[in-house]
mmCIF file with all atom_site columns, C-alpha atoms in Angstrom:
data_model
loop_
_atom_site.group_PDB
_atom_site.id
_atom_site.type_symbol
_atom_site.label_atom_id
_atom_site.label_alt_id
_atom_site.label_comp_id
_atom_site.label_asym_id
_atom_site.label_entity_id
_atom_site.label_seq_id
_atom_site.pdbx_PDB_ins_code
_atom_site.Cartn_x
_atom_site.Cartn_y
_atom_site.Cartn_z
_atom_site.occupancy
_atom_site.B_iso_or_equiv
_atom_site.pdbx_formal_charge
_atom_site.auth_seq_id
_atom_site.auth_comp_id
_atom_site.auth_asym_id
_atom_site.auth_atom_id
_atom_site.pdbx_PDB_model_num
ATOM 1   C CA . MET Y 1 1   ? 11.361 3.149   37.316  1.00 0.00 ? 1   MET Y CA 1
ATOM 2   C CA . GLY Y 1 2   ? 7.763  2.113   37.719  1.00 0.00 ? 2   GLY Y CA 1
ATOM 3   C CA . VAL Y 1 3   ? 6.296  4.862   35.494  1.00 0.00 ? 3   VAL Y CA 1
ATOM 4   C CA . GLY Y 1 4   ? 4.488  2.390   33.239  1.00 0.00 ? 4   GLY Y CA 1
ATOM 5   C CA . LYS Y 1 5   ? 6.733  2.236   30.136  1.00 0.00 ? 5   LYS Y CA 1
ATOM 6   C CA . SER Y 1 6   ? 6.158  -1.537  29.757  1.00 0.00 ? 6   SER Y CA 1
ATOM 7   C CA . CYS Y 1 7   ? 2.419  -1.135  30.364  1.00 0.00 ? 7   CYS Y CA 1
ATOM 8   C CA . LEU Y 1 8   ? 2.243  1.604   27.659  1.00 0.00 ? 8   LEU Y CA 1
ATOM 9   C CA . LEU Y 1 9   ? 4.021  -0.687  25.199  1.00 0.00 ? 9   LEU Y CA 1
ATOM 10  C CA . HIS Y 1 10  ? 1.777  -3.652  26.110  1.00 0.00 ? 10  HIS Y CA 1
ATOM 11  C CA . GLN Y 1 11  ? -1.353 -1.431  25.726  1.00 0.00 ? 11  GLN Y CA 1
ATOM 12  C CA . PHE Y 1 12  ? -0.085 -0.267  22.301  1.00 0.00 ? 12  PHE Y CA 1
ATOM 13  C CA . THR Y 1 13  ? 0.949  -3.691  20.960  1.00 0.00 ? 13  THR Y CA 1
ATOM 14  C CA . GLU Y 1 14  ? -1.711 -5.920  22.583  1.00 0.00 ? 14  GLU Y CA 1
ATOM 15  C CA . LYS Y 1 15  ? -4.475 -3.329  23.207  1.00 0.00 ? 15  LYS Y CA 1
ATOM 16  C CA . LYS Y 1 16  ? -4.880 -4.454  26.807  1.00 0.00 ? 16  LYS Y CA 1
ATOM 17  C CA . PHE Y 1 17  ? -3.682 -3.422  30.248  1.00 0.00 ? 17  PHE Y CA 1
ATOM 18  C CA . MET Y 1 18  ? -1.194 -5.617  32.019  1.00 0.00 ? 18  MET Y CA 1
ATOM 19  C CA . ALA Y 1 19  ? -2.013 -5.124  35.738  1.00 0.00 ? 19  ALA Y CA 1
ATOM 20  C CA . ASP Y 1 20  ? 0.900  -7.082  37.148  1.00 0.00 ? 20  ASP Y CA 1
ATOM 21  C CA . CYS Y 1 21  ? 3.649  -5.591  35.065  1.00 0.00 ? 21  CYS Y CA 1
ATOM 22  C CA . PRO Y 1 22  ? 7.086  -6.602  36.447  1.00 0.00 ? 22  PRO Y CA 1
ATOM 23  C CA . HIS Y 1 23  ? 10.005 -4.206  36.331  1.00 0.00 ? 23  HIS Y CA 1
ATOM 24  C CA . THR Y 1 24  ? 11.924 -4.502  33.090  1.00 0.00 ? 24  THR Y CA 1
ATOM 25  C CA . ILE Y 1 25  ? 15.318 -6.158  33.484  1.00 0.00 ? 25  ILE Y CA 1
ATOM 26  C CA . GLY Y 1 26  ? 17.575 -4.580  30.851  1.00 0.00 ? 26  GLY Y CA 1
ATOM 27  C CA . VAL Y 1 27  ? 15.434 -4.262  27.691  1.00 0.00 ? 27  VAL Y CA 1
ATOM 28  C CA . GLU Y 1 28  ? 12.227 -5.674  26.262  1.00 0.00 ? 28  GLU Y CA 1
ATOM 29  C CA . PHE Y 1 29  ? 11.079 -5.474  22.660  1.00 0.00 ? 29  PHE Y CA 1
ATOM 30  C CA . GLY Y 1 30  ? 7.725  -4.977  20.866  1.00 0.00 ? 30  GLY Y CA 1
ATOM 31  C CA . THR Y 1 31  ? 6.518  -4.349  17.316  1.00 0.00 ? 31  THR Y CA 1
ATOM 32  C CA . ARG Y 1 32  ? 3.395  -3.189  15.608  1.00 0.00 ? 32  ARG Y CA 1
ATOM 33  C CA . ILE Y 1 33  ? 2.486  -2.377  12.053  1.00 0.00 ? 33  ILE Y CA 1
ATOM 34  C CA . MET Y 1 34  ? 0.398  0.735   11.511  1.00 0.00 ? 34  MET Y CA 1
ATOM 35  C CA . GLU Y 1 35  ? -0.483 3.064   8.690   1.00 0.00 ? 35  GLU Y CA 1
ATOM 36  C CA . VAL Y 1 36  ? 1.159  6.461   8.486   1.00 0.00 ? 36  VAL Y CA 1
ATOM 37  C CA . HIS Y 1 37  ? 0.160  8.789   5.641   1.00 0.00 ? 37  HIS Y CA 1
ATOM 38  C CA . GLY Y 1 38  ? -1.011 5.847   3.560   1.00 0.00 ? 38  GLY Y CA 1
ATOM 39  C CA . GLN Y 1 39  ? 2.157  3.790   4.107   1.00 0.00 ? 39  GLN Y CA 1
ATOM 40  C CA . LYS Y 1 40  ? 2.468  0.623   6.185   1.00 0.00 ? 40  LYS Y CA 1
ATOM 41  C CA . VAL Y 1 41  ? 5.098  1.213   8.839   1.00 0.00 ? 41  VAL Y CA 1
ATOM 42  C CA . LYS Y 1 42  ? 6.501  -1.358  11.251  1.00 0.00 ? 42  LYS Y CA 1
ATOM 43  C CA . LEU Y 1 43  ? 7.400  0.217   14.553  1.00 0.00 ? 43  LEU Y CA 1
ATOM 44  C CA . GLN Y 1 44  ? 10.082 -1.589  16.465  1.00 0.00 ? 44  GLN Y CA 1
ATOM 45  C CA . ILE Y 1 45  ? 9.969  -0.452  20.067  1.00 0.00 ? 45  ILE Y CA 1
ATOM 46  C CA . TRP Y 1 46  ? 12.666 -1.023  22.654  1.00 0.00 ? 46  TRP Y CA 1
ATOM 47  C CA . ASP Y 1 47  ? 11.359 -0.844  26.196  1.00 0.00 ? 47  ASP Y CA 1
ATOM 48  C CA . THR Y 1 48  ? 14.297 0.036   28.397  1.00 0.00 ? 48  THR Y CA 1
ATOM 49  C CA . ALA Y 1 49  ? 14.645 -0.413  32.185  1.00 0.00 ? 49  ALA Y CA 1
ATOM 50  C CA . GLY Y 1 50  ? 14.181 2.699   34.284  1.00 0.00 ? 50  GLY Y CA 1
ATOM 51  C CA . GLN Y 1 51  ? 16.238 1.475   37.184  1.00 0.00 ? 51  GLN Y CA 1
ATOM 52  C CA . GLU Y 1 52  ? 19.530 3.372   37.675  1.00 0.00 ? 52  GLU Y CA 1
ATOM 53  C CA . ARG Y 1 53  ? 21.562 0.141   37.747  1.00 0.00 ? 53  ARG Y CA 1
ATOM 54  C CA . PHE Y 1 54  ? 20.546 -0.583  34.123  1.00 0.00 ? 54  PHE Y CA 1
ATOM 55  C CA . ARG Y 1 55  ? 21.237 2.937   32.864  1.00 0.00 ? 55  ARG Y CA 1
ATOM 56  C CA . ALA Y 1 56  ? 24.519 1.982   31.086  1.00 0.00 ? 56  ALA Y CA 1
ATOM 57  C CA . VAL Y 1 57  ? 22.616 -0.795  29.228  1.00 0.00 ? 57  VAL Y CA 1
ATOM 58  C CA . THR Y 1 58  ? 19.749 1.547   28.444  1.00 0.00 ? 58  THR Y CA 1
ATOM 59  C CA . ARG Y 1 59  ? 22.088 4.174   26.951  1.00 0.00 ? 59  ARG Y CA 1
ATOM 60  C CA . SER Y 1 60  ? 23.299 1.775   24.257  1.00 0.00 ? 60  SER Y CA 1
ATOM 61  C CA . TYR Y 1 61  ? 19.705 1.589   22.924  1.00 0.00 ? 61  TYR Y CA 1
ATOM 62  C CA . TYR Y 1 62  ? 19.565 5.294   22.240  1.00 0.00 ? 62  TYR Y CA 1
ATOM 63  C CA . ARG Y 1 63  ? 22.034 4.873   19.328  1.00 0.00 ? 63  ARG Y CA 1
ATOM 64  C CA . GLY Y 1 64  ? 20.154 4.371   16.114  1.00 0.00 ? 64  GLY Y CA 1
ATOM 65  C CA . ALA Y 1 65  ? 16.790 5.408   17.564  1.00 0.00 ? 65  ALA Y CA 1
ATOM 66  C CA . ALA Y 1 66  ? 14.587 7.421   15.245  1.00 0.00 ? 66  ALA Y CA 1
ATOM 67  C CA . GLY Y 1 67  ? 12.248 8.300   18.090  1.00 0.00 ? 67  GLY Y CA 1
ATOM 68  C CA . ALA Y 1 68  ? 11.893 8.158   21.860  1.00 0.00 ? 68  ALA Y CA 1
ATOM 69  C CA . LEU Y 1 69  ? 9.004  8.319   24.306  1.00 0.00 ? 69  LEU Y CA 1
ATOM 70  C CA . MET Y 1 70  ? 10.217 9.734   27.597  1.00 0.00 ? 70  MET Y CA 1
ATOM 71  C CA . VAL Y 1 71  ? 7.726  8.702   30.325  1.00 0.00 ? 71  VAL Y CA 1
ATOM 72  C CA . TYR Y 1 72  ? 7.120  9.966   33.813  1.00 0.00 ? 72  TYR Y CA 1
ATOM 73  C CA . ASP Y 1 73  ? 4.338  9.171   36.324  1.00 0.00 ? 73  ASP Y CA 1
ATOM 74  C CA . ILE Y 1 74  ? 2.017  12.124  36.990  1.00 0.00 ? 74  ILE Y CA 1
ATOM 75  C CA . THR Y 1 75  ? 1.488  10.818  40.568  1.00 0.00 ? 75  THR Y CA 1
ATOM 76  C CA . ARG Y 1 76  ? 5.201  10.743  41.463  1.00 0.00 ? 76  ARG Y CA 1
ATOM 77  C CA . ARG Y 1 77  ? 7.094  14.003  41.292  1.00 0.00 ? 77  ARG Y CA 1
ATOM 78  C CA . SER Y 1 78  ? 10.440 12.271  41.669  1.00 0.00 ? 78  SER Y CA 1
ATOM 79  C CA . THR Y 1 79  ? 9.969  10.695  38.210  1.00 0.00 ? 79  THR Y CA 1
ATOM 80  C CA . TYR Y 1 80  ? 9.292  14.160  36.753  1.00 0.00 ? 80  TYR Y CA 1
ATOM 81  C CA . ASN Y 1 81  ? 12.316 15.584  38.517  1.00 0.00 ? 81  ASN Y CA 1
ATOM 82  C CA . HIS Y 1 82  ? 14.607 13.128  36.727  1.00 0.00 ? 82  HIS Y CA 1
ATOM 83  C CA . LEU Y 1 83  ? 13.425 14.112  33.246  1.00 0.00 ? 83  LEU Y CA 1
ATOM 84  C CA . SER Y 1 84  ? 16.265 16.589  32.616  1.00 0.00 ? 84  SER Y CA 1
ATOM 85  C CA . SER Y 1 85  ? 18.840 13.832  33.248  1.00 0.00 ? 85  SER Y CA 1
ATOM 86  C CA . TRP Y 1 86  ? 17.083 11.392  30.883  1.00 0.00 ? 86  TRP Y CA 1
ATOM 87  C CA . LEU Y 1 87  ? 16.637 14.093  28.250  1.00 0.00 ? 87  LEU Y CA 1
ATOM 88  C CA . THR Y 1 88  ? 20.358 14.936  28.413  1.00 0.00 ? 88  THR Y CA 1
ATOM 89  C CA . ASP Y 1 89  ? 21.151 11.227  27.756  1.00 0.00 ? 89  ASP Y CA 1
ATOM 90  C CA . ALA Y 1 90  ? 18.702 11.110  24.888  1.00 0.00 ? 90  ALA Y CA 1
ATOM 91  C CA . ARG Y 1 91  ? 20.037 14.240  23.285  1.00 0.00 ? 91  ARG Y CA 1
ATOM 92  C CA . ASN Y 1 92  ? 23.673 13.272  23.712  1.00 0.00 ? 92  ASN Y CA 1
ATOM 93  C CA . LEU Y 1 93  ? 23.282 9.705   22.440  1.00 0.00 ? 93  LEU Y CA 1
ATOM 94  C CA . THR Y 1 94  ? 20.842 10.107  19.498  1.00 0.00 ? 94  THR Y CA 1
ATOM 95  C CA . ASN Y 1 95  ? 21.056 11.958  16.260  1.00 0.00 ? 95  ASN Y CA 1
ATOM 96  C CA . PRO Y 1 96  ? 19.856 15.574  16.389  1.00 0.00 ? 96  PRO Y CA 1
ATOM 97  C CA . ASN Y 1 97  ? 16.642 14.760  14.441  1.00 0.00 ? 97  ASN Y CA 1
ATOM 98  C CA . THR Y 1 98  ? 15.404 12.062  16.805  1.00 0.00 ? 98  THR Y CA 1
ATOM 99  C CA . VAL Y 1 99  ? 11.755 12.669  17.633  1.00 0.00 ? 99  VAL Y CA 1
ATOM 100 C CA . ILE Y 1 100 ? 11.274 12.864  21.411  1.00 0.00 ? 100 ILE Y CA 1
ATOM 101 C CA . ILE Y 1 101 ? 7.831  12.871  22.983  1.00 0.00 ? 101 ILE Y CA 1
ATOM 102 C CA . LEU Y 1 102 ? 7.206  13.430  26.668  1.00 0.00 ? 102 LEU Y CA 1
ATOM 103 C CA . ILE Y 1 103 ? 4.462  11.252  28.099  1.00 0.00 ? 103 ILE Y CA 1
ATOM 104 C CA . GLY Y 1 104 ? 2.834  11.878  31.526  1.00 0.00 ? 104 GLY Y CA 1
ATOM 105 C CA . ASN Y 1 105 ? 1.505  8.394   32.273  1.00 0.00 ? 105 ASN Y CA 1
ATOM 106 C CA . LYS Y 1 106 ? -1.275 7.337   34.697  1.00 0.00 ? 106 LYS Y CA 1
ATOM 107 C CA . ALA Y 1 107 ? -3.629 10.164  33.703  1.00 0.00 ? 107 ALA Y CA 1
ATOM 108 C CA . ASP Y 1 108 ? -6.398 7.946   35.098  1.00 0.00 ? 108 ASP Y CA 1
ATOM 109 C CA . LEU Y 1 109 ? -5.155 8.717   38.602  1.00 0.00 ? 109 LEU Y CA 1
ATOM 110 C CA . GLU Y 1 110 ? -6.111 12.403  38.547  1.00 0.00 ? 110 GLU Y CA 1
ATOM 111 C CA . ALA Y 1 111 ? -6.970 12.476  42.300  1.00 0.00 ? 111 ALA Y CA 1
ATOM 112 C CA . GLN Y 1 112 ? -3.374 11.433  43.073  1.00 0.00 ? 112 GLN Y CA 1
ATOM 113 C CA . ARG Y 1 113 ? -1.721 13.903  40.673  1.00 0.00 ? 113 ARG Y CA 1
ATOM 114 C CA . ASP Y 1 114 ? 1.563  15.303  41.872  1.00 0.00 ? 114 ASP Y CA 1
ATOM 115 C CA . VAL Y 1 115 ? 2.706  16.996  38.643  1.00 0.00 ? 115 VAL Y CA 1
ATOM 116 C CA . THR Y 1 116 ? 0.444  19.509  36.932  1.00 0.00 ? 116 THR Y CA 1
ATOM 117 C CA . TYR Y 1 117 ? -0.298 19.293  33.215  1.00 0.00 ? 117 TYR Y CA 1
ATOM 118 C CA . GLU Y 1 118 ? 0.766  22.898  32.846  1.00 0.00 ? 118 GLU Y CA 1
ATOM 119 C CA . GLU Y 1 119 ? 4.260  22.482  34.328  1.00 0.00 ? 119 GLU Y CA 1
ATOM 120 C CA . ALA Y 1 120 ? 4.985  19.387  32.225  1.00 0.00 ? 120 ALA Y CA 1
ATOM 121 C CA . LYS Y 1 121 ? 3.715  21.174  29.109  1.00 0.00 ? 121 LYS Y CA 1
ATOM 122 C CA . GLN Y 1 122 ? 6.020  24.051  29.882  1.00 0.00 ? 122 GLN Y CA 1
ATOM 123 C CA . PHE Y 1 123 ? 8.999  21.719  30.351  1.00 0.00 ? 123 PHE Y CA 1
ATOM 124 C CA . ALA Y 1 124 ? 8.189  20.101  26.969  1.00 0.00 ? 124 ALA Y CA 1
ATOM 125 C CA . GLU Y 1 125 ? 7.909  23.491  25.241  1.00 0.00 ? 125 GLU Y CA 1
ATOM 126 C CA . GLU Y 1 126 ? 11.153 24.746  26.802  1.00 0.00 ? 126 GLU Y CA 1
ATOM 127 C CA . ASN Y 1 127 ? 12.928 21.649  25.513  1.00 0.00 ? 127 ASN Y CA 1
ATOM 128 C CA . GLY Y 1 128 ? 11.298 21.336  22.080  1.00 0.00 ? 128 GLY Y CA 1
ATOM 129 C CA . LEU Y 1 129 ? 9.394  18.164  22.975  1.00 0.00 ? 129 LEU Y CA 1
ATOM 130 C CA . LEU Y 1 130 ? 5.948  17.005  21.995  1.00 0.00 ? 130 LEU Y CA 1
ATOM 131 C CA . PHE Y 1 131 ? 3.815  16.375  25.079  1.00 0.00 ? 131 PHE Y CA 1
ATOM 132 C CA . LEU Y 1 132 ? 0.715  14.510  26.069  1.00 0.00 ? 132 LEU Y CA 1
ATOM 133 C CA . GLU Y 1 133 ? -0.682 12.703  29.072  1.00 0.00 ? 133 GLU Y CA 1
ATOM 134 C CA . ALA Y 1 134 ? -1.784 9.090   28.690  1.00 0.00 ? 134 ALA Y CA 1
ATOM 135 C CA . SER Y 1 135 ? -3.095 6.138   30.682  1.00 0.00 ? 135 SER Y CA 1
ATOM 136 C CA . ALA Y 1 136 ? -1.764 2.664   29.976  1.00 0.00 ? 136 ALA Y CA 1
ATOM 137 C CA . LYS Y 1 137 ? -4.650 1.411   32.139  1.00 0.00 ? 137 LYS Y CA 1
ATOM 138 C CA . THR Y 1 138 ? -7.513 2.988   30.182  1.00 0.00 ? 138 THR Y CA 1
ATOM 139 C CA . GLY Y 1 139 ? -5.696 3.264   26.850  1.00 0.00 ? 139 GLY Y CA 1
ATOM 140 C CA . GLU Y 1 140 ? -6.232 7.066   26.780  1.00 0.00 ? 140 GLU Y CA 1
ATOM 141 C CA . ASN Y 1 141 ? -3.757 8.710   24.344  1.00 0.00 ? 141 ASN Y CA 1
ATOM 142 C CA . VAL Y 1 142 ? -1.613 5.578   24.015  1.00 0.00 ? 142 VAL Y CA 1
ATOM 143 C CA . GLU Y 1 143 ? -2.285 5.025   20.361  1.00 0.00 ? 143 GLU Y CA 1
ATOM 144 C CA . GLU Y 1 144 ? -1.952 8.772   19.785  1.00 0.00 ? 144 GLU Y CA 1
ATOM 145 C CA . ALA Y 1 145 ? 1.475  8.925   21.357  1.00 0.00 ? 145 ALA Y CA 1
ATOM 146 C CA . PHE Y 1 146 ? 2.953  6.161   19.190  1.00 0.00 ? 146 PHE Y CA 1
ATOM 147 C CA . LEU Y 1 147 ? 1.135  7.375   16.074  1.00 0.00 ? 147 LEU Y CA 1
ATOM 148 C CA . GLU Y 1 148 ? 2.404  10.931  16.584  1.00 0.00 ? 148 GLU Y CA 1
ATOM 149 C CA . ALA Y 1 149 ? 5.960  9.649   17.006  1.00 0.00 ? 149 ALA Y CA 1
ATOM 150 C CA . ALA Y 1 150 ? 5.606  7.587   13.775  1.00 0.00 ? 150 ALA Y CA 1
ATOM 151 C CA . LYS Y 1 151 ? 4.160  10.581  11.869  1.00 0.00 ? 151 LYS Y CA 1
ATOM 152 C CA . ARG Y 1 152 ? 7.030  12.831  13.007  1.00 0.00 ? 152 ARG Y CA 1
ATOM 153 C CA . ILE Y 1 153 ? 9.627  10.220  12.069  1.00 0.00 ? 153 ILE Y CA 1
ATOM 154 C CA . TYR Y 1 154 ? 7.942  9.775   8.656   1.00 0.00 ? 154 TYR Y CA 1
ATOM 155 C CA . GLN Y 1 155 ? 7.999  13.543  8.168   1.00 0.00 ? 155 GLN Y CA 1
ATOM 156 C CA . ASN Y 1 156 ? 11.718 13.619  8.983   1.00 0.00 ? 156 ASN Y CA 1
ATOM 157 C CA . ILE Y 1 157 ? 12.253 11.057  6.291   1.00 0.00 ? 157 ILE Y CA 1
ATOM 158 C CA . GLN Y 1 158 ? 10.163 12.996  3.776   1.00 0.00 ? 158 GLN Y CA 1
ATOM 159 C CA . ASP Y 1 159 ? 11.953 16.314  4.409   1.00 0.00 ? 159 ASP Y CA 1
ATOM 160 C CA . GLY Y 1 160 ? 15.388 14.683  4.305   1.00 0.00 ? 160 GLY Y CA 1
ATOM 161 C CA . SER Y 1 161 ? 16.344 15.349  7.896   1.00 0.00 ? 161 SER Y CA 1
ATOM 162 C CA . LEU Y 1 162 ? 16.486 11.593  8.545   1.00 0.00 ? 162 LEU Y CA 1
ATOM 163 C CA . ASP Y 1 163 ? 18.797 9.739   6.044   1.00 0.00 ? 163 ASP Y CA 1
ATOM 164 C CA . LEU Y 1 164 ? 17.497 6.279   5.274   1.00 0.00 ? 164 LEU Y CA 1
ATOM 165 C CA . ASN Y 1 165 ? 20.952 5.263   4.047   1.00 0.00 ? 165 ASN Y CA 1
ATOM 166 C CA . ALA Y 1 166 ? 22.618 6.090   7.344   1.00 0.00 ? 166 ALA Y CA 1
ATOM 167 C CA . ALA Y 1 167 ? 22.778 3.159   9.809   1.00 0.00 ? 167 ALA Y CA 1
ATOM 168 C CA . GLU Y 1 168 ? 22.322 5.460   12.742  1.00 0.00 ? 168 GLU Y CA 1
ATOM 169 C CA . SER Y 1 169 ? 18.976 6.762   11.453  1.00 0.00 ? 169 SER Y CA 1
ATOM 170 C CA . GLY Y 1 170 ? 17.098 3.933   13.137  1.00 0.00 ? 170 GLY Y CA 1
ATOM 171 C CA . VAL Y 1 171 ? 15.016 3.436   10.014  1.00 0.00 ? 171 VAL Y CA 1
ATOM 172 C CA . GLN Y 1 172 ? 15.117 0.601   7.497   1.00 0.00 ? 172 GLN Y CA 1
ATOM 173 C CA . HIS Y 1 173 ? 13.442 1.038   4.146   1.00 0.00 ? 173 HIS Y CA 1
ATOM 174 C CA . LYS Y 1 174 ? 12.051 -1.989  2.386   1.00 0.00 ? 174 LYS Y CA 1
ATOM 175 C CA . PRO Y 1 175 ? 10.917 -1.199  -1.165  1.00 0.00 ? 175 PRO Y CA 1
ATOM 176 C CA . SER Y 1 176 ? 7.483  -2.700  -1.970  1.00 0.00 ? 176 SER Y CA 1
ATOM 177 C CA . ALA Y 1 177 ? 6.898  -5.040  -4.930  1.00 0.00 ? 177 ALA Y CA 1
ATOM 178 C CA . PRO Y 1 178 ? 5.140  -3.700  -8.004  1.00 0.00 ? 178 PRO Y CA 1
ATOM 179 C CA . GLN Y 1 179 ? 1.348  -4.004  -8.007  1.00 0.00 ? 179 GLN Y CA 1
ATOM 180 C CA . GLY Y 1 180 ? 0.271  -7.620  -8.389  1.00 0.00 ? 180 GLY Y CA 1
ATOM 181 C CA . GLY Y 1 181 ? 3.782  -9.019  -8.706  1.00 0.00 ? 181 GLY Y CA 1
ATOM 182 C CA . ARG Y 1 182 ? 6.778  -10.351 -6.868  1.00 0.00 ? 182 ARG Y CA 1
ATOM 183 C CA . LEU Y 1 183 ? 10.345 -9.274  -7.316  1.00 0.00 ? 183 LEU Y CA 1
ATOM 184 C CA . ASN Y 1 184 ? 13.117 -11.627 -8.370  1.00 0.00 ? 184 ASN Y CA 1
ATOM 185 C CA . ALA Y 1 185 ? 16.767 -11.176 -7.404  1.00 0.00 ? 185 ALA Y CA 1
ATOM 186 C CA . ASP Y 1 186 ? 17.266 -8.488  -10.043 1.00 0.00 ? 186 ASP Y CA 1
ATOM 187 C CA . ASN Y 1 187 ? 14.253 -6.459  -8.741  1.00 0.00 ? 187 ASN Y CA 1
ATOM 188 C CA . GLN Y 1 188 ? 12.348 -7.265  -11.928 1.00 0.00 ? 188 GLN Y CA 1
ATOM 189 C CA . PRO Y 1 189 ? 8.696  -8.348  -11.874 1.00 0.00 ? 189 PRO Y CA 1
ATOM 190 C CA . ALA Y 1 190 ? 8.508  -12.121 -11.744 1.00 0.00 ? 190 ALA Y CA 1
ATOM 191 C CA . LYS Y 1 191 ? 7.217  -13.846 -14.842 1.00 0.00 ? 191 LYS Y CA 1
ATOM 192 C CA . GLU Y 1 192 ? 3.939  -15.758 -14.654 1.00 0.00 ? 192 GLU Y CA 1
ATOM 193 C CA . GLY Y 1 193 ? 4.527  -19.265 -13.441 1.00 0.00 ? 193 GLY Y CA 1
ATOM 194 C CA . CYS Y 1 194 ? 8.110  -18.434 -12.401 1.00 0.00 ? 194 CYS Y CA 1
ATOM 195 C CA . SER Y 1 195 ? 9.139  -19.576 -8.943  1.00 0.00 ? 195 SER Y CA 1
ATOM 196 C CA . CYS Y 1 196 ? 11.918 -16.980 -8.609  1.00 0.00 ? 196 CYS Y CA 1
#
């Protein structure tokens, strides 16, 4: 709770810092389209509450997730100390190929740091997680965190470890129309002047 998950999402989707960010009640939602390896990808991001009383609700959003950003506050050790519990939930409730990235937020508050970069990096390595520190306030590494998650998910699709046909993959594939044309109901290029 209070680690800046909603602020990270707001910085990513709106490219600005939300100073008076209220605690999330249940779940919030955000989207953004970005390019990954030359493909337009729409990221649908569920921002879940960090409060213990919402944990049962939060758990239901793990199912079908292709990726997860697990966030702690570098200035509050208690948030770091709870990572193992959150990681256990994520691993037990997602498919084995879900991309999980550990984010140490509030990197702009270096003078108040309570968790070293090195110990968080070691935790990430021991648990097979990607890791970076970010600042929702300054925007540092926010774009990179989401882009890296999207790249890893895309790679999982390319190498077959994420099945697009499985509902639990968390990924929906929408075929694109042929160059310069629309598709009709039979997935055939539309004829000139046709309104199908």
